[in-house]
Each structure stands twice: as C-alpha cells, then as structure tokens.
C-alpha positions as a Python dict, from the first residue, in 0.01 Angstrom:
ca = {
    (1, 'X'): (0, 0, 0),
    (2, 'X'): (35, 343, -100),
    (3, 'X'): (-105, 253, -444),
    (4, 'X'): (-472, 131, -204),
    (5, 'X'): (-453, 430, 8),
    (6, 'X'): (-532, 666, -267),
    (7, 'X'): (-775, 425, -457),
    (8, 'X'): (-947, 436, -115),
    (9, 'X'): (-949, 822, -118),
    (10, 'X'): (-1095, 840, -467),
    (11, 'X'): (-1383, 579, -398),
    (12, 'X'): (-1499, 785, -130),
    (13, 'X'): (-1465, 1114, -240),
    (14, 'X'): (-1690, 1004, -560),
    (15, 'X'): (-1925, 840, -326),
    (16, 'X'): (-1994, 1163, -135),
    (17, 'X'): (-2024, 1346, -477),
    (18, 'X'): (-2312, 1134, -636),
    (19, 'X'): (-2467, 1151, -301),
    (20, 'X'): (-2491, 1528, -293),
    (21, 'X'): (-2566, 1521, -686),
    (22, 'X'): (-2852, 1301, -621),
    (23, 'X'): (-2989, 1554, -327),
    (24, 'X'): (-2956, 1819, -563),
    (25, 'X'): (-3142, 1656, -783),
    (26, 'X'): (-3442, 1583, -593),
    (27, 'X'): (-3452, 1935, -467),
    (28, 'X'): (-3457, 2115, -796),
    (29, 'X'): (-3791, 1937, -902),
    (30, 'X'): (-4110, 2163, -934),
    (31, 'X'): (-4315, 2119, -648),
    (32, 'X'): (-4737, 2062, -664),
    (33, 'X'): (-4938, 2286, -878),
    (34, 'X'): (-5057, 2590, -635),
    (35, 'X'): (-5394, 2701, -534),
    (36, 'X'): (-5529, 3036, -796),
    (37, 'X'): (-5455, 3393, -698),
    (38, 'X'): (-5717, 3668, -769),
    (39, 'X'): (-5820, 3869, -999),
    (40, 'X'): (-5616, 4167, -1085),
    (41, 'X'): (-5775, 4540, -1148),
    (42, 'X'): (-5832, 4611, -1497),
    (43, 'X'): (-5549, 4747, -1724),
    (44, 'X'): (-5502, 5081, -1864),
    (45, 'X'): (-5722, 5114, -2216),
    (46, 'X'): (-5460, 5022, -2450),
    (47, 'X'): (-5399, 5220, -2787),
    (48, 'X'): (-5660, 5283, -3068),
    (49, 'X'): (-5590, 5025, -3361),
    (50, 'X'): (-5583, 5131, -3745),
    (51, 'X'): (-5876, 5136, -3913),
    (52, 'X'): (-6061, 4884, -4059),
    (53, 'X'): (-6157, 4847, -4447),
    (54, 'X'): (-6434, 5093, -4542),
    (55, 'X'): (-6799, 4888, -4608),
    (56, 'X'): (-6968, 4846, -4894),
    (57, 'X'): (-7187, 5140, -5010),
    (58, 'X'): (-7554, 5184, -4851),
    (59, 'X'): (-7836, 5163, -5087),
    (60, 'X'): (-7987, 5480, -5228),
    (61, 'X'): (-8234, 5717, -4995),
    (62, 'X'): (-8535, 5821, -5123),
    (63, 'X'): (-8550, 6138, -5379),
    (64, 'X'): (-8644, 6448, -5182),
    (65, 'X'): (-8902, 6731, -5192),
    (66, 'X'): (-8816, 6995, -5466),
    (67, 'X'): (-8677, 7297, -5329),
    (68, 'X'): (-8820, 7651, -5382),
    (69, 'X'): (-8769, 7850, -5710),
    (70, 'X'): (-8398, 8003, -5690),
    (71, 'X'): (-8337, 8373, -5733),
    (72, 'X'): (-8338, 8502, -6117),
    (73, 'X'): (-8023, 8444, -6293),
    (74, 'X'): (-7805, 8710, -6480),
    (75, 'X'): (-7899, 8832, -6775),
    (76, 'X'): (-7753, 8655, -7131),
    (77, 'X'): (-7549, 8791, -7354),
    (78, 'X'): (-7735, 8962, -7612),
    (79, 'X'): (-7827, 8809, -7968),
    (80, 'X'): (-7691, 8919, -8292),
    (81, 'X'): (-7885, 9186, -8457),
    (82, 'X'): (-8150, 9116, -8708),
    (83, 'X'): (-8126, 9141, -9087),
    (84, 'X'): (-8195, 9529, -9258),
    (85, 'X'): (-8529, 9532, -9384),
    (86, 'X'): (-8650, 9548, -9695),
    (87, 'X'): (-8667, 9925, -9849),
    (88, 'X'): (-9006, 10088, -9844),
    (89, 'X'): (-9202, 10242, -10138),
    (90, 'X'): (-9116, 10585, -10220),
    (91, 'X'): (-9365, 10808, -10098),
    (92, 'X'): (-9551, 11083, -10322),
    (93, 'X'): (-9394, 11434, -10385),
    (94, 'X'): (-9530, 11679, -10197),
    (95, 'X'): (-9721, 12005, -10306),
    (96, 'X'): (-9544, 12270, -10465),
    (97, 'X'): (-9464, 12538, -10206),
    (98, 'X'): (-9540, 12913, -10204),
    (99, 'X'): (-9259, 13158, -10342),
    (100, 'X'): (-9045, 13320, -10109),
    (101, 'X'): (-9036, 13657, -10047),
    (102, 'X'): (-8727, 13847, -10193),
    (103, 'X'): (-8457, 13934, -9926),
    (104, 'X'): (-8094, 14060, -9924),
    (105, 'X'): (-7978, 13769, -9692),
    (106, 'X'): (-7653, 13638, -9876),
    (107, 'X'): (-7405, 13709, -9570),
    (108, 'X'): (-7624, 13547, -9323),
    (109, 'X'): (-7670, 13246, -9567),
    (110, 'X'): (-7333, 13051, -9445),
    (111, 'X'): (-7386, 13161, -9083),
    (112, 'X'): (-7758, 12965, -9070),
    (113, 'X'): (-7640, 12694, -9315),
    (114, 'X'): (-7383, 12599, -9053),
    (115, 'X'): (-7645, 12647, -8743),
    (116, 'X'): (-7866, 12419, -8912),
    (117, 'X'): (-7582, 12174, -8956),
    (118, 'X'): (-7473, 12225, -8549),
    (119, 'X'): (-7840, 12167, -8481),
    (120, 'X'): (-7874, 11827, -8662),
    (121, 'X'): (-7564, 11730, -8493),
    (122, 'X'): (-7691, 11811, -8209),
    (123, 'X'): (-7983, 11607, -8232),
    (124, 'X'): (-7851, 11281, -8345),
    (125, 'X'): (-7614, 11347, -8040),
    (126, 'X'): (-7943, 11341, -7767),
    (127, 'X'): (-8054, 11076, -8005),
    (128, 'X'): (-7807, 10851, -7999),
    (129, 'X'): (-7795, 10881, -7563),
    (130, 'X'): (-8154, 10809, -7545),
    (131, 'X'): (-8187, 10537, -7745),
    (132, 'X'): (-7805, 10365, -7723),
    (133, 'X'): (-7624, 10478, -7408),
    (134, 'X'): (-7961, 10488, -7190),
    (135, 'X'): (-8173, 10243, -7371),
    (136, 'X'): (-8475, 10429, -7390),
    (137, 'X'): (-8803, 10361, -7594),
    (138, 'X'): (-9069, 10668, -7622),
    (139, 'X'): (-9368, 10695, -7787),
    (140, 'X'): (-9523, 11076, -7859),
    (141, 'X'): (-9608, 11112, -7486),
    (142, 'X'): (-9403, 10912, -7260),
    (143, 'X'): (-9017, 10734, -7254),
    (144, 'X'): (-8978, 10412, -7122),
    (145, 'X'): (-8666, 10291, -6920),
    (146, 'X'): (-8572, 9893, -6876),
    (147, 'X'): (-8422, 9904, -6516),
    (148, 'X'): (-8175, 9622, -6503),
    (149, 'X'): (-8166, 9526, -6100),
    (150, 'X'): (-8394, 9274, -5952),
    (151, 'X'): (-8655, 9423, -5735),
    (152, 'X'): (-8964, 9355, -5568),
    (153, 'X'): (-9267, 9563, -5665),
    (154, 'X'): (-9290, 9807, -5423),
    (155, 'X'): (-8923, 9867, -5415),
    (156, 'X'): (-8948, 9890, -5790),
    (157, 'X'): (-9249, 10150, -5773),
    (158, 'X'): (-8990, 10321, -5536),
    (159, 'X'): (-8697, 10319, -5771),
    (160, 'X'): (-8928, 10461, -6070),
    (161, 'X'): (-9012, 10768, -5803),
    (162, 'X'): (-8705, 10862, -5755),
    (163, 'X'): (-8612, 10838, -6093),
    (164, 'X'): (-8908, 11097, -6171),
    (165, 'X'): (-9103, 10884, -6294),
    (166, 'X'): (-9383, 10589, -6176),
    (167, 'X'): (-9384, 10144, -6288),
    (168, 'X'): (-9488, 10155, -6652),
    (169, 'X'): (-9889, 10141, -6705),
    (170, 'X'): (-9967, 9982, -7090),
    (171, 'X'): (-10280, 10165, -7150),
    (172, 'X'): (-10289, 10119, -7526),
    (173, 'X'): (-10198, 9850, -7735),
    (174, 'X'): (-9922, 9977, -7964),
    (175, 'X'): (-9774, 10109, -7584),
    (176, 'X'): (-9806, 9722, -7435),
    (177, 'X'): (-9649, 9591, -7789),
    (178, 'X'): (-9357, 9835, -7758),
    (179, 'X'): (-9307, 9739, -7391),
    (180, 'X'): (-9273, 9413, -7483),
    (181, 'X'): (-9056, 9412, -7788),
    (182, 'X'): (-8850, 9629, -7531),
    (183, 'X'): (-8799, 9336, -7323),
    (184, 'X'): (-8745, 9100, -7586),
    (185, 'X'): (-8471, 9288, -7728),
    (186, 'X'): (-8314, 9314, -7391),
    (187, 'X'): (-8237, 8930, -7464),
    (188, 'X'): (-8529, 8857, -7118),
    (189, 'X'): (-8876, 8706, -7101),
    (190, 'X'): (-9041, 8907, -6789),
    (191, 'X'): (-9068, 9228, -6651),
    (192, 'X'): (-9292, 9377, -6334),
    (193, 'X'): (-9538, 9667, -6471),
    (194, 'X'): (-9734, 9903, -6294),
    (195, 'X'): (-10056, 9680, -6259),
    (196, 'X'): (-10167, 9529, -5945),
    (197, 'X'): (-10466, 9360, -5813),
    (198, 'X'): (-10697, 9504, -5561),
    (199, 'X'): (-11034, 9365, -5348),
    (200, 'X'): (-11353, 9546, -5511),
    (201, 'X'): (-11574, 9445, -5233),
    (202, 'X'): (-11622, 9266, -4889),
    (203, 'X'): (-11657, 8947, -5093),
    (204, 'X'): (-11307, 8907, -5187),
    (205, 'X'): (-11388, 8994, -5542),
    (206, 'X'): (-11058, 9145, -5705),
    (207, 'X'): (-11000, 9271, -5981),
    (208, 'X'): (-10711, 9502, -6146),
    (209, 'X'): (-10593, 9814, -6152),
    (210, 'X'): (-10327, 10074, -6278),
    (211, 'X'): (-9990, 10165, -6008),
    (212, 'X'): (-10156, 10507, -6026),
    (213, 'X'): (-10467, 10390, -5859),
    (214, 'X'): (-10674, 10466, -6207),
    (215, 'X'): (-10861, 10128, -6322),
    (216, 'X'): (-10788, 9930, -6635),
    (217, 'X'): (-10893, 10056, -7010),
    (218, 'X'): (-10918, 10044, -7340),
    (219, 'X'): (-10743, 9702, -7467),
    (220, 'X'): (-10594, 9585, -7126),
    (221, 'X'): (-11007, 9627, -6972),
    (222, 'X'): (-11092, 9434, -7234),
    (223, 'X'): (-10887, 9139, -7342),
    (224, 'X'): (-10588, 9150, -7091),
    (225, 'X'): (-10763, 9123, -6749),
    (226, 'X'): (-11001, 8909, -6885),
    (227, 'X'): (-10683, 8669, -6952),
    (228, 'X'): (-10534, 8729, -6610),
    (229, 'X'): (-10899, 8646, -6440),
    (230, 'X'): (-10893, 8330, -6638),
    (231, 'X'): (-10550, 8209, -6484),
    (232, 'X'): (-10593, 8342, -6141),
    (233, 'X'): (-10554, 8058, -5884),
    (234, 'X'): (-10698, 8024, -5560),
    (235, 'X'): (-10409, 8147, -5398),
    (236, 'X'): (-10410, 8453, -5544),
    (237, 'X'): (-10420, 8720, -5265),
    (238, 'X'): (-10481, 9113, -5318),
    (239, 'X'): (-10148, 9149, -5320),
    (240, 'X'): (-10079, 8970, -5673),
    (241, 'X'): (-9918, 9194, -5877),
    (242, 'X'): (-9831, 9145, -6257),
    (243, 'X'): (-9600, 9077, -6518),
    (244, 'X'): (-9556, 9179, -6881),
    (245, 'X'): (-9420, 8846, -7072),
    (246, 'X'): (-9209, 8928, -7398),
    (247, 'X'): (-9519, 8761, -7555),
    (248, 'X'): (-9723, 9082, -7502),
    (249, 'X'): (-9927, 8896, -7242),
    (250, 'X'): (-9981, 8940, -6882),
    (251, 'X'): (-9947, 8716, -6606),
    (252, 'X'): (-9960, 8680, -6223),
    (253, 'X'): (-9643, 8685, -6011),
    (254, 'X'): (-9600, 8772, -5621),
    (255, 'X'): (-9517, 9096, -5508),
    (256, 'X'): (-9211, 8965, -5316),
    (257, 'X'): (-9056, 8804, -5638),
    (258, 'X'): (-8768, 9014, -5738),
    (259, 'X'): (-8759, 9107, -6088),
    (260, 'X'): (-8625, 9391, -6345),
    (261, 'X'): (-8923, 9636, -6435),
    (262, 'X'): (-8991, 9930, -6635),
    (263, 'X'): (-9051, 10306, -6580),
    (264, 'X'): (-9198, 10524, -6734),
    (265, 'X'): (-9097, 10926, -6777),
    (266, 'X'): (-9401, 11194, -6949),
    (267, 'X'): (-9243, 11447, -7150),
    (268, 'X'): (-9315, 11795, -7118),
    (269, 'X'): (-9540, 12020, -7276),
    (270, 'X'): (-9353, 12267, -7420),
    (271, 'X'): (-9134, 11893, -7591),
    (272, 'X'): (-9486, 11735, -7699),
    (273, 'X'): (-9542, 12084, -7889),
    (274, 'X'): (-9227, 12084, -8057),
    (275, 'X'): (-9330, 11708, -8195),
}
C-alpha cells in the first residue's frame, strides 16, 4: 500500500514535468520573420587602405623644343707646349766699327760692367711680368691684354676703360694674326673685339666700324667686312657686334652674349723712342 502510494507520487510528479517541458518548448521557438527597419545614417569614412601595386609605365611623350644656348663654360686646361723650332741661319757679321777714343776709364770699368749686368736683369725681370705673370702680347705700338671674365660688350668696352685702355681694334693684319694666335694659345676659340656694326643711312644699310668710332681699313675694309657682310642674317640688328675666331676670322655675335675680350694699352712716346 505504501509501496502504490509513492509509485502514485512519482507518476504524477513526472507528468507535471513533461507538461511544463513541453510549454517550454513551444515558447522558446522563433516567432514570424518581422517587417524591415530603416535605413541607418551613413558611417564614419573608415581608414585609408595600403597602396595598391604601381602600373605599368606610360608610353614616351613627345621630344621637346631645344632650349636656348647655355652660358660659356670654363676655360680648359691648357695644352702642352709646342716643340723648339728649328735654329735659324746665322746672320752676316756686321761692319767693322770706328776706333774708340783713348780714355783713362779703368776704375769705372767694373762699376758700369756690373750696371750693365743690373740693367739686363732688370729687363728680363719686366719681361718676364709682361709676357708670363700678365700675359701680355705687344707689337711696336700697342700691348694687348686677354681679359679672362665673361662680359657683354659694353661692359667689356667698360672694363678696357678702366683698365686705361679701349676693346682691341685689328687694324693691320700681322695685329689681327697676333690677336688671334693670342687666343688660341689661351687654349679658347672666341673673343669680343672692338668692332661693331652701325646704320649708314635711313635705309637700314649697316655697315662696320672701329669701338673708337673711326671706320674700318686697310685689310679688315677690305677682306674682313666683306666676309662679315656675306654672313649677316636678316636678324642682324645695329647692335651686332663682333667676334675674333682663333681662325683669324670675324664673325657676328649679339651684344648681350657674354664673352672674354681683349684690350688694348698704347705705349708711350718717350717707350716707342727707346724701341
């Protein structure tokens, strides 16, 4: 009796525990599919990615214009000097001279031997800074100076001033092949002289003259501004001014090229006298 109470117990208790596990089941099931919300506002810009792989080259642009002539280089180093010459011919003994006159000089003999010794000295020394240390060429009249430092004319014509002097003129031909030889041996090609073209008329005609003003002679009337008429372009303006090539010939250039030059210095009198 005891033995069916209890069984009695247990079958109920385990029929009130699958009931409320069945309710529990049927309430935990998802319910029908809802209706759709809206739209949300737009996100903050998120973070900047890493970048891509680079692309495959571009073909080539086109080849440009040429650019404008660039300023004039330094100077080269200079070339090794030349080979000695060959020896000349002896030249022919010279006329017997008159006898001296008979004169008790022996003291002073040593004292003017060794003057004319300082004096030789002496003028290998002015030698040697004219023709080394400054660079300078002269003929009987004139020296000539190579100024080193790019210029345009006028500012060259102004340096030559206030070096005493004016923009070397080649008047002569021997003077024009010195010049040029000058600047050849300078290890350049170019070099502004003291020439400069100038309107003869209301017609535009032009035609050449000297930095002093004076007009052209002798070998440059003739041949050289017959050479630089022949090359003149038709751009060539009154204000062409002129170059001495290494060559010995002469060419146009514009004034507002800057370029080395060369001055020349007349010597004095009472030197030109003296030989």
């Amino acid at each position: 009796m005891m033995v069916l109470l209890v069984f009695c117990v247990f079958a109920a208790v385990f029929n009130c525990i699958s009931a409320s596990v069945e309710v529990c089941t049927n309430t935990l099931l998802p319910g029908a599919k809802g209706d759709q919300g809206e739209i949300g506002e737009e996100g903050d810009m998120g973070k900047l990615g890493k970048n891509g792989p680079s692309g495959s080259p571009g073909a080539w642009g086109e080849t440009g214009l040429k650019g404008d002539v660039g300023q004039l280089g330094k100077t080269g180093p200079l070339g090794d000097p030349g080979n000695n010459g060959d020896t000349g011919l002896e030249g022919l003994s010279g006329l017997k001279g008159k006898p001296g006159t008979t004169c008790d000089c022996g003291r002073y003999r040593k004292v003017v031997g060794q003057l004319d010794v300082n004096v030789g000295k002496l003028r290998n020394a002015v030698k040697f800074v004219k023709n080394v240390i400054l660079g300078l060429k002269e003929t009987e009249e004139r020296y000539y100076l190579l100024v080193k430092e790019p210029k345009r004319f006028r500012e060259a014509s102004m340096n030559c001033r206030l070096r005493g002097g004016t923009l070397a003129m080649p008047k002569t031909s021997n003077t024009n092949h010195l010049m040029a030889d000058y600047i050849s041996q300078a290890g350049l090609t170019r070099a502004y002289i003291g020439v400069l073209s100038q309107s003869k008329d209301t017609n535009e005609t032009s035609g050449y003259v000297y930095a002093d003003s004076s007009p052209l002679q002798g070998f440059a009337a003739r041949s050289q501004e017959e050479e630089l008429n022949s090359t003149a372009s038709p751009r060539t303006t009154n204000s062409s001014c002129v170059e001495l090539l290494s060559t010995g010939a002469w060419s146009h250039v514009e004034c507002e090229a800057a370029m080395f030059f060369i001055c020349e210095f007349p010597k004095s009198k009472r030197r030109r006298g003296r030989g």
